[in-house]
CSV table of N, CA and C and ligand atoms in Angstrom, one decimal:
chain,number,residue,atom,x,y,z
A,8,MET,N,0.9,-1.2,0.0
A,8,MET,CA,0.0,0.0,0.0
A,8,MET,C,0.9,1.2,0.0
A,9,THR,N,0.7,2.1,-1.0
A,9,THR,CA,1.5,3.3,-1.0
A,9,THR,C,0.7,4.5,-0.3
A,10,ASP,N,1.4,5.5,0.0
A,10,ASP,CA,0.8,6.7,0.6
A,10,ASP,C,0.0,6.4,1.9
A,11,CYS,N,0.4,5.4,2.6
A,11,CYS,CA,-0.2,5.1,3.9
A,11,CYS,C,0.8,5.4,5.0
A,12,ILE,N,0.5,6.3,5.8
A,12,ILE,CA,1.5,6.7,6.9
A,12,ILE,C,1.7,5.6,7.9
A,13,PHE,N,0.7,4.8,8.2
A,13,PHE,CA,0.9,3.7,9.1
A,13,PHE,C,1.7,2.6,8.5
A,14,CYS,N,1.6,2.3,7.2
A,14,CYS,CA,2.5,1.4,6.6
A,14,CYS,C,3.9,1.8,6.7
A,15,GLU,N,4.1,3.1,6.5
A,15,GLU,CA,5.5,3.7,6.6
A,15,GLU,C,6.0,3.5,8.0
A,16,ILE,N,5.2,3.7,9.0
A,16,ILE,CA,5.6,3.5,10.4
A,16,ILE,C,6.0,2.0,10.6
A,17,VAL,N,5.2,1.1,10.1
A,17,VAL,CA,5.4,-0.4,10.2
A,17,VAL,C,6.8,-0.7,9.6
A,18,LYS,N,7.1,-0.1,8.5
A,18,LYS,CA,8.3,-0.4,7.7
A,18,LYS,C,9.5,0.3,8.3
A,19,GLY,N,9.3,1.2,9.3
A,19,GLY,CA,10.4,1.9,9.9
A,19,GLY,C,10.8,3.2,9.1
A,20,GLU,N,10.1,3.5,8.1
A,20,GLU,CA,10.4,4.7,7.3
A,20,GLU,C,10.1,6.0,8.0
A,21,ILE,N,9.2,5.9,9.0
A,21,ILE,CA,9.0,7.1,9.9
A,21,ILE,C,9.4,6.5,11.3
A,22,PRO,N,10.4,7.1,11.9
A,22,PRO,CA,10.9,6.6,13.2
A,22,PRO,C,9.8,6.7,14.2
A,23,LYS,N,9.7,5.7,15.0
A,23,LYS,CA,8.6,5.7,16.0
A,23,LYS,C,9.1,4.7,17.1
A,24,ASP,N,8.9,5.2,18.4
A,24,ASP,CA,9.2,4.2,19.5
A,24,ASP,C,7.9,3.3,19.7
A,25,PHE,N,8.1,2.0,19.5
A,25,PHE,CA,7.0,1.1,19.7
A,25,PHE,C,6.9,0.8,21.2
A,26,VAL,N,5.7,0.9,21.7
A,26,VAL,CA,5.5,0.5,23.1
A,26,VAL,C,5.1,-0.9,23.2
A,27,TYR,N,4.7,-1.5,22.1
A,27,TYR,CA,4.5,-3.0,22.0
A,27,TYR,C,4.7,-3.4,20.6
A,28,LYS,N,5.1,-4.7,20.4
A,28,LYS,CA,5.4,-5.2,19.1
A,28,LYS,C,5.4,-6.7,19.2
A,29,ASP,N,4.7,-7.4,18.2
A,29,ASP,CA,4.9,-8.8,18.0
A,29,ASP,C,4.9,-9.2,16.6
A,30,ALA,N,4.6,-10.4,16.2
A,30,ALA,CA,4.7,-10.9,14.8
A,30,ALA,C,3.6,-10.2,14.0
A,31,ASN,N,2.5,-9.8,14.6
A,31,ASN,CA,1.3,-9.3,13.8
A,31,ASN,C,1.0,-7.8,13.9
A,32,ILE,N,1.5,-7.2,15.0
A,32,ILE,CA,1.1,-5.8,15.2
A,32,ILE,C,2.3,-5.0,15.8
A,33,VAL,N,2.1,-3.6,15.7
A,33,VAL,CA,3.0,-2.7,16.4
A,33,VAL,C,2.1,-1.7,17.1
A,34,ALA,N,2.6,-1.1,18.2
A,34,ALA,CA,1.8,-0.1,18.9
A,34,ALA,C,2.7,1.0,19.3
A,35,PHE,N,2.1,2.2,19.3
A,35,PHE,CA,2.9,3.5,19.5
A,35,PHE,C,1.9,4.5,20.1
A,36,ASP,N,2.5,5.5,20.7
A,36,ASP,CA,1.7,6.6,21.3
A,36,ASP,C,1.0,7.5,20.2
A,37,ASP,N,-0.2,7.8,20.4
A,37,ASP,CA,-0.9,8.7,19.4
A,37,ASP,C,-0.2,10.1,19.5
A,38,ILE,N,-0.1,10.7,18.3
A,38,ILE,CA,0.6,12.0,18.2
A,38,ILE,C,-0.2,13.1,18.8
A,39,HIS,N,-1.5,12.9,18.9
A,39,HIS,CA,-2.4,13.9,19.6
A,39,HIS,C,-3.2,13.2,20.7
A,40,PRO,N,-2.6,12.9,21.8
A,40,PRO,CA,-3.3,12.1,22.8
A,40,PRO,C,-4.4,12.9,23.4
A,41,VAL,N,-5.5,12.2,23.7
A,41,VAL,CA,-6.7,12.8,24.3
A,41,VAL,C,-6.8,12.3,25.8
A,42,ALA,N,-5.8,11.5,26.2
A,42,ALA,CA,-5.8,11.1,27.6
A,42,ALA,C,-4.3,10.8,28.0
A,43,LYS,N,-4.1,10.5,29.2
A,43,LYS,CA,-2.7,10.3,29.7
A,43,LYS,C,-2.1,9.1,28.9
A,44,VAL,N,-2.9,8.1,28.7
A,44,VAL,CA,-2.5,6.9,27.9
A,44,VAL,C,-3.3,6.9,26.6
A,45,HIS,N,-2.7,7.1,25.5
A,45,HIS,CA,-3.4,7.0,24.2
A,45,HIS,C,-2.5,6.3,23.2
A,46,VAL,N,-2.7,5.0,23.1
A,46,VAL,CA,-1.8,4.2,22.3
A,46,VAL,C,-2.6,3.6,21.1
A,47,LEU,N,-2.0,3.6,19.9
A,47,LEU,CA,-2.6,3.0,18.7
A,47,LEU,C,-2.0,1.6,18.4
A,48,PHE,N,-2.8,0.6,18.2
A,48,PHE,CA,-2.3,-0.7,17.9
A,48,PHE,C,-2.7,-1.0,16.4
A,49,ILE,N,-1.7,-1.3,15.6
A,49,ILE,CA,-2.0,-1.4,14.2
A,49,ILE,C,-1.5,-2.8,13.6
A,50,PRO,N,-2.2,-3.4,12.7
A,50,PRO,CA,-1.7,-4.6,12.1
A,50,PRO,C,-0.5,-4.3,11.2
A,51,LYS,N,0.5,-5.2,11.1
A,51,LYS,CA,1.6,-5.0,10.2
A,51,LYS,C,1.2,-5.0,8.8
A,52,VAL,N,0.2,-5.7,8.4
A,52,VAL,CA,-0.3,-5.7,7.1
A,52,VAL,C,-1.4,-4.6,6.9
A,53,HIS,N,-1.5,-4.1,5.7
A,53,HIS,CA,-2.4,-3.0,5.5
A,53,HIS,C,-3.8,-3.6,5.4
A,54,VAL,N,-4.7,-3.2,6.4
A,54,VAL,CA,-6.1,-3.5,6.3
A,54,VAL,C,-6.9,-2.2,6.4
A,55,ASP,N,-7.8,-2.0,5.5
A,55,ASP,CA,-8.4,-0.7,5.5
A,55,ASP,C,-9.5,-0.4,6.5
A,56,ALA,N,-10.2,-1.5,7.0
A,56,ALA,CA,-11.2,-1.3,8.0
A,56,ALA,C,-11.5,-2.6,8.7
A,57,PHE,N,-12.2,-2.4,9.8
A,57,PHE,CA,-12.4,-3.6,10.7
A,57,PHE,C,-13.1,-4.7,10.0
A,58,GLU,N,-14.1,-4.4,9.2
A,58,GLU,CA,-14.9,-5.4,8.5
A,58,GLU,C,-14.1,-6.2,7.5
A,59,ASN,N,-13.0,-5.6,7.1
A,59,ASN,CA,-12.1,-6.3,6.1
A,59,ASN,C,-11.0,-7.1,6.7
A,60,LEU,N,-10.9,-7.2,8.0
A,60,LEU,CA,-9.9,-7.9,8.7
A,60,LEU,C,-10.1,-9.4,8.5
A,61,GLN,N,-9.1,-10.1,8.0
A,61,GLN,CA,-9.2,-11.5,7.7
A,61,GLN,C,-8.5,-12.3,8.8
A,62,GLU,N,-7.5,-11.7,9.5
A,62,GLU,CA,-6.6,-12.5,10.4
A,62,GLU,C,-7.1,-12.4,11.8
A,63,ASP,N,-7.5,-13.6,12.3
A,63,ASP,CA,-7.8,-13.7,13.8
A,63,ASP,C,-6.6,-13.4,14.6
A,64,ASP,N,-5.4,-13.7,14.1
A,64,ASP,CA,-4.2,-13.5,14.9
A,64,ASP,C,-4.0,-12.0,15.3
A,65,VAL,N,-4.4,-11.1,14.5
A,65,VAL,CA,-4.3,-9.7,14.8
A,65,VAL,C,-5.1,-9.4,16.1
A,66,LEU,N,-6.3,-9.9,16.1
A,66,LEU,CA,-7.1,-9.7,17.3
A,66,LEU,C,-6.5,-10.2,18.6
A,67,MET,N,-5.9,-11.4,18.5
A,67,MET,CA,-5.3,-12.0,19.6
A,67,MET,C,-4.1,-11.1,20.0
A,68,SER,N,-3.3,-10.7,19.1
A,68,SER,CA,-2.2,-9.8,19.4
A,68,SER,C,-2.6,-8.5,20.0
A,69,VAL,N,-3.7,-7.9,19.5
A,69,VAL,CA,-4.2,-6.7,20.1
A,69,VAL,C,-4.7,-6.9,21.5
A,70,ARG,N,-5.3,-8.0,21.7
A,70,ARG,CA,-5.8,-8.4,23.1
A,70,ARG,C,-4.6,-8.4,24.1
A,71,ARG,N,-3.5,-9.1,23.6
A,71,ARG,CA,-2.3,-9.3,24.5
A,71,ARG,C,-1.6,-7.9,24.7
A,72,GLY,N,-1.5,-7.2,23.6
A,72,GLY,CA,-0.9,-5.9,23.7
A,72,GLY,C,-1.6,-4.9,24.6
A,73,ILE,N,-2.9,-4.9,24.5
A,73,ILE,CA,-3.7,-4.0,25.3
A,73,ILE,C,-3.6,-4.4,26.8
A,74,GLN,N,-3.6,-5.7,27.0
A,74,GLN,CA,-3.5,-6.2,28.4
A,74,GLN,C,-2.2,-5.7,29.0
A,75,LYS,N,-1.1,-5.8,28.2
A,75,LYS,CA,0.2,-5.4,28.7
A,75,LYS,C,0.3,-3.9,29.0
A,76,ILE,N,-0.2,-3.1,28.1
A,76,ILE,CA,-0.1,-1.6,28.3
A,76,ILE,C,-1.1,-1.2,29.4
A,77,VAL,N,-2.2,-1.8,29.5
A,77,VAL,CA,-3.1,-1.5,30.6
A,77,VAL,C,-2.5,-1.8,32.0
A,78,GLU,N,-1.8,-2.9,32.1
A,78,GLU,CA,-1.2,-3.3,33.3
A,78,GLU,C,0.0,-2.4,33.6
A,79,GLN,N,0.8,-2.1,32.6
A,79,GLN,CA,2.0,-1.2,32.7
A,79,GLN,C,1.6,0.1,33.3
A,80,ASN,N,0.5,0.6,32.8
A,80,ASN,CA,0.0,2.0,33.1
A,80,ASN,C,-1.0,2.0,34.3
A,81,GLU,N,-1.1,0.9,34.9
A,81,GLU,CA,-2.0,0.8,36.1
A,81,GLU,C,-3.4,1.3,35.8
A,82,LEU,N,-4.0,0.9,34.7
A,82,LEU,CA,-5.3,1.4,34.3
A,82,LEU,C,-6.4,0.5,34.8
A,83,VAL,N,-6.1,-0.7,35.4
A,83,VAL,CA,-7.1,-1.5,35.9
A,83,VAL,C,-7.8,-0.8,37.0
A,84,GLY,N,-9.2,-0.8,36.9
A,84,GLY,CA,-10.0,-0.2,38.0
A,84,GLY,C,-10.2,1.3,37.8
A,85,LYS,N,-9.4,1.9,36.8
A,85,LYS,CA,-9.5,3.4,36.6
A,85,LYS,C,-10.4,3.7,35.4
A,86,GLY,N,-10.6,2.7,34.5
A,86,GLY,CA,-11.4,2.8,33.3
A,86,GLY,C,-10.5,3.2,32.1
A,87,TYR,N,-10.8,2.5,31.1
A,87,TYR,CA,-10.2,2.9,29.8
A,87,TYR,C,-11.1,2.5,28.6
A,88,LYS,N,-10.9,3.0,27.5
A,88,LYS,CA,-11.7,2.8,26.3
A,88,LYS,C,-10.9,2.2,25.2
A,89,ILE,N,-11.5,1.4,24.4
A,89,ILE,CA,-10.9,0.8,23.2
A,89,ILE,C,-11.8,1.3,22.0
A,90,LEU,N,-11.2,2.0,21.1
A,90,LEU,CA,-12.0,2.6,20.0
A,90,LEU,C,-11.4,2.0,18.7
A,91,VAL,N,-12.3,1.5,17.8
A,91,VAL,CA,-11.9,0.9,16.6
A,91,VAL,C,-12.7,1.5,15.4
A,92,ASN,N,-11.9,2.0,14.5
A,92,ASN,CA,-12.6,2.6,13.3
A,92,ASN,C,-12.9,1.5,12.3
A,93,GLY,N,-14.0,1.7,11.6
A,93,GLY,CA,-14.4,0.8,10.5
A,93,GLY,C,-15.2,1.6,9.5
A,94,GLY,N,-15.5,0.9,8.4
A,94,GLY,CA,-16.4,1.5,7.4
A,94,GLY,C,-16.0,2.7,6.7
A,95,GLY,N,-14.7,3.1,6.8
A,95,GLY,CA,-14.2,4.1,5.9
A,95,GLY,C,-14.3,5.5,6.5
A,96,GLY,N,-14.8,5.6,7.8
A,96,GLY,CA,-15.0,7.0,8.4
A,96,GLY,C,-13.8,7.5,9.1
A,97,GLN,N,-12.7,6.8,9.0
A,97,GLN,CA,-11.5,7.2,9.7
A,97,GLN,C,-10.6,8.2,8.9
A,98,VAL,N,-9.8,8.8,9.7
A,98,VAL,CA,-8.8,9.8,9.0
A,98,VAL,C,-7.7,9.0,8.3
A,99,ILE,N,-7.2,8.0,8.9
A,99,ILE,CA,-6.2,7.1,8.3
A,99,ILE,C,-6.8,5.8,8.0
A,100,ASN,N,-6.7,5.4,6.7
A,100,ASN,CA,-7.3,4.2,6.2
A,100,ASN,C,-6.4,2.9,6.5
A,101,HIS,N,-5.9,2.8,7.7
A,101,HIS,CA,-5.1,1.6,8.0
A,101,HIS,C,-5.7,1.2,9.4
A,102,LEU,N,-6.3,0.1,9.5
A,102,LEU,CA,-7.0,-0.3,10.7
A,102,LEU,C,-6.2,0.0,12.0
A,103,HIS,N,-6.8,0.6,13.0
A,103,HIS,CA,-6.1,0.9,14.2
A,103,HIS,C,-7.0,0.9,15.4
A,104,PHE,N,-6.5,0.4,16.5
A,104,PHE,CA,-7.3,0.3,17.7
A,104,PHE,C,-6.7,1.3,18.7
A,105,HIS,N,-7.5,2.3,19.1
A,105,HIS,CA,-7.1,3.3,20.1
A,105,HIS,C,-7.3,2.7,21.5
A,106,LEU,N,-6.3,2.7,22.3
A,106,LEU,CA,-6.5,2.5,23.8
A,106,LEU,C,-6.3,3.8,24.5
A,107,ILE,N,-7.4,4.2,25.2
A,107,ILE,CA,-7.5,5.6,25.8
A,107,ILE,C,-7.8,5.5,27.2
A,108,GLY,N,-7.0,6.0,28.1
A,108,GLY,CA,-7.3,6.0,29.5
A,108,GLY,C,-6.4,6.8,30.4
A,109,PRO,N,-6.6,7.1,31.6
A,109,PRO,CA,-7.9,6.6,32.3
A,109,PRO,C,-9.0,7.5,31.9
A,110,THR,N,-10.2,6.9,31.8
A,110,THR,CA,-11.3,7.7,31.3
A,110,THR,C,-12.4,7.8,32.4
A,111,GLY,N,-12.3,6.9,33.4
A,111,GLY,CA,-13.5,6.8,34.3
A,111,GLY,C,-14.6,6.2,33.6
A,112,LEU,N,-15.6,5.8,34.4
A,112,LEU,CA,-16.8,5.2,33.8
A,112,LEU,C,-17.7,6.2,33.1
A,113,HIS,N,-18.1,5.9,31.8
A,113,HIS,CA,-19.0,6.7,31.0
A,113,HIS,C,-18.5,8.2,30.8
A,114,THR,N,-17.2,8.4,30.9
A,114,THR,CA,-16.7,9.7,30.6
A,114,THR,C,-16.4,9.9,29.2
A,115,PRO,N,-16.9,11.0,28.5
A,115,PRO,CA,-16.6,11.2,27.1
A,115,PRO,C,-15.1,11.4,27.0
A,116,VAL,N,-14.5,10.9,25.9
A,116,VAL,CA,-13.0,11.1,25.8
A,116,VAL,C,-12.6,12.3,25.0
A,117,LYS,N,-13.5,12.9,24.3
A,117,LYS,CA,-13.2,14.1,23.5
A,117,LYS,C,-14.2,15.2,23.8
B,30,LIG,P1,-8.8,8.3,13.2
B,30,LIG,O1,-8.5,7.7,11.9
B,30,LIG,O2,-8.8,7.2,14.3
B,30,LIG,O3,-10.0,9.1,13.3
B,30,LIG,O4,-7.6,9.2,13.6
B,30,LIG,C1,-6.2,8.8,13.4
B,30,LIG,C2,-5.4,8.9,14.7
B,30,LIG,O5,-4.0,8.7,14.3
B,30,LIG,C3,-5.5,10.3,15.4
B,30,LIG,O6,-5.8,10.0,16.8
B,30,LIG,C4,-4.1,10.9,15.1
B,30,LIG,O7,-3.7,11.7,16.2
B,30,LIG,C5,-3.2,9.7,15.0
B,30,LIG,N1,-2.1,10.0,14.1
B,30,LIG,C6,-2.2,10.5,12.8
B,30,LIG,N2,-0.9,10.5,12.3
B,30,LIG,C7,-0.1,10.1,13.2
B,30,LIG,C8,1.4,9.9,13.2
B,30,LIG,O8,2.1,10.2,12.3
B,30,LIG,N3,1.9,9.4,14.3
B,30,LIG,C9,1.1,9.0,15.4
B,30,LIG,N4,1.8,8.5,16.5
B,30,LIG,N5,-0.2,9.2,15.4
B,30,LIG,C10,-0.8,9.7,14.3
B,31,LIG,ZN1,-1.3,1.0,5.6
C-alpha cells in the first residue's frame, strides 16, 4: 500500500518508538493524545477497515498488547476505552485500535 502513513511506520520509514510489538502488530503513542495513555495498535499488514480484517491472529495480538499496556500503566480499575474505526469513516485508512485511559466510567473522551 503506497501513501499510507501507518504502513510507513510499520516499515520503519517514519521513526517511532514502539510501546508494544509482536509478529502481527505494532503499537505506539498517538501523536495527539486525548488522555494520559493513548496508544494505537495497528496490524503490520495494511487492512483498510475492521470489517475487512481476515486475520484472527491480529485480534489475539491486540488483546495481548492492550493487556500489557493496561497493566504497565495501572489502568485496571480506573477505566479505559478501546476505539476501533471501521467502514471508511477514519482519518487514516489503516485499521487501528485506540487504547485511551484513564477515562473513568462513562466519561466522554473528546
Ligand atoms: P482516526 O483515523 O482514528 O480518526 O484518527 C487517526 C489517529 O491517528 C488520530 O488520533 C491521530 O492523532 C493519529 N495519528 C495520525 N498521524 C499520526 C502519526 O504520524 N503518528 C502518530 N503517532 N499518530 C498519528
Ligand atoms: Zn497502511
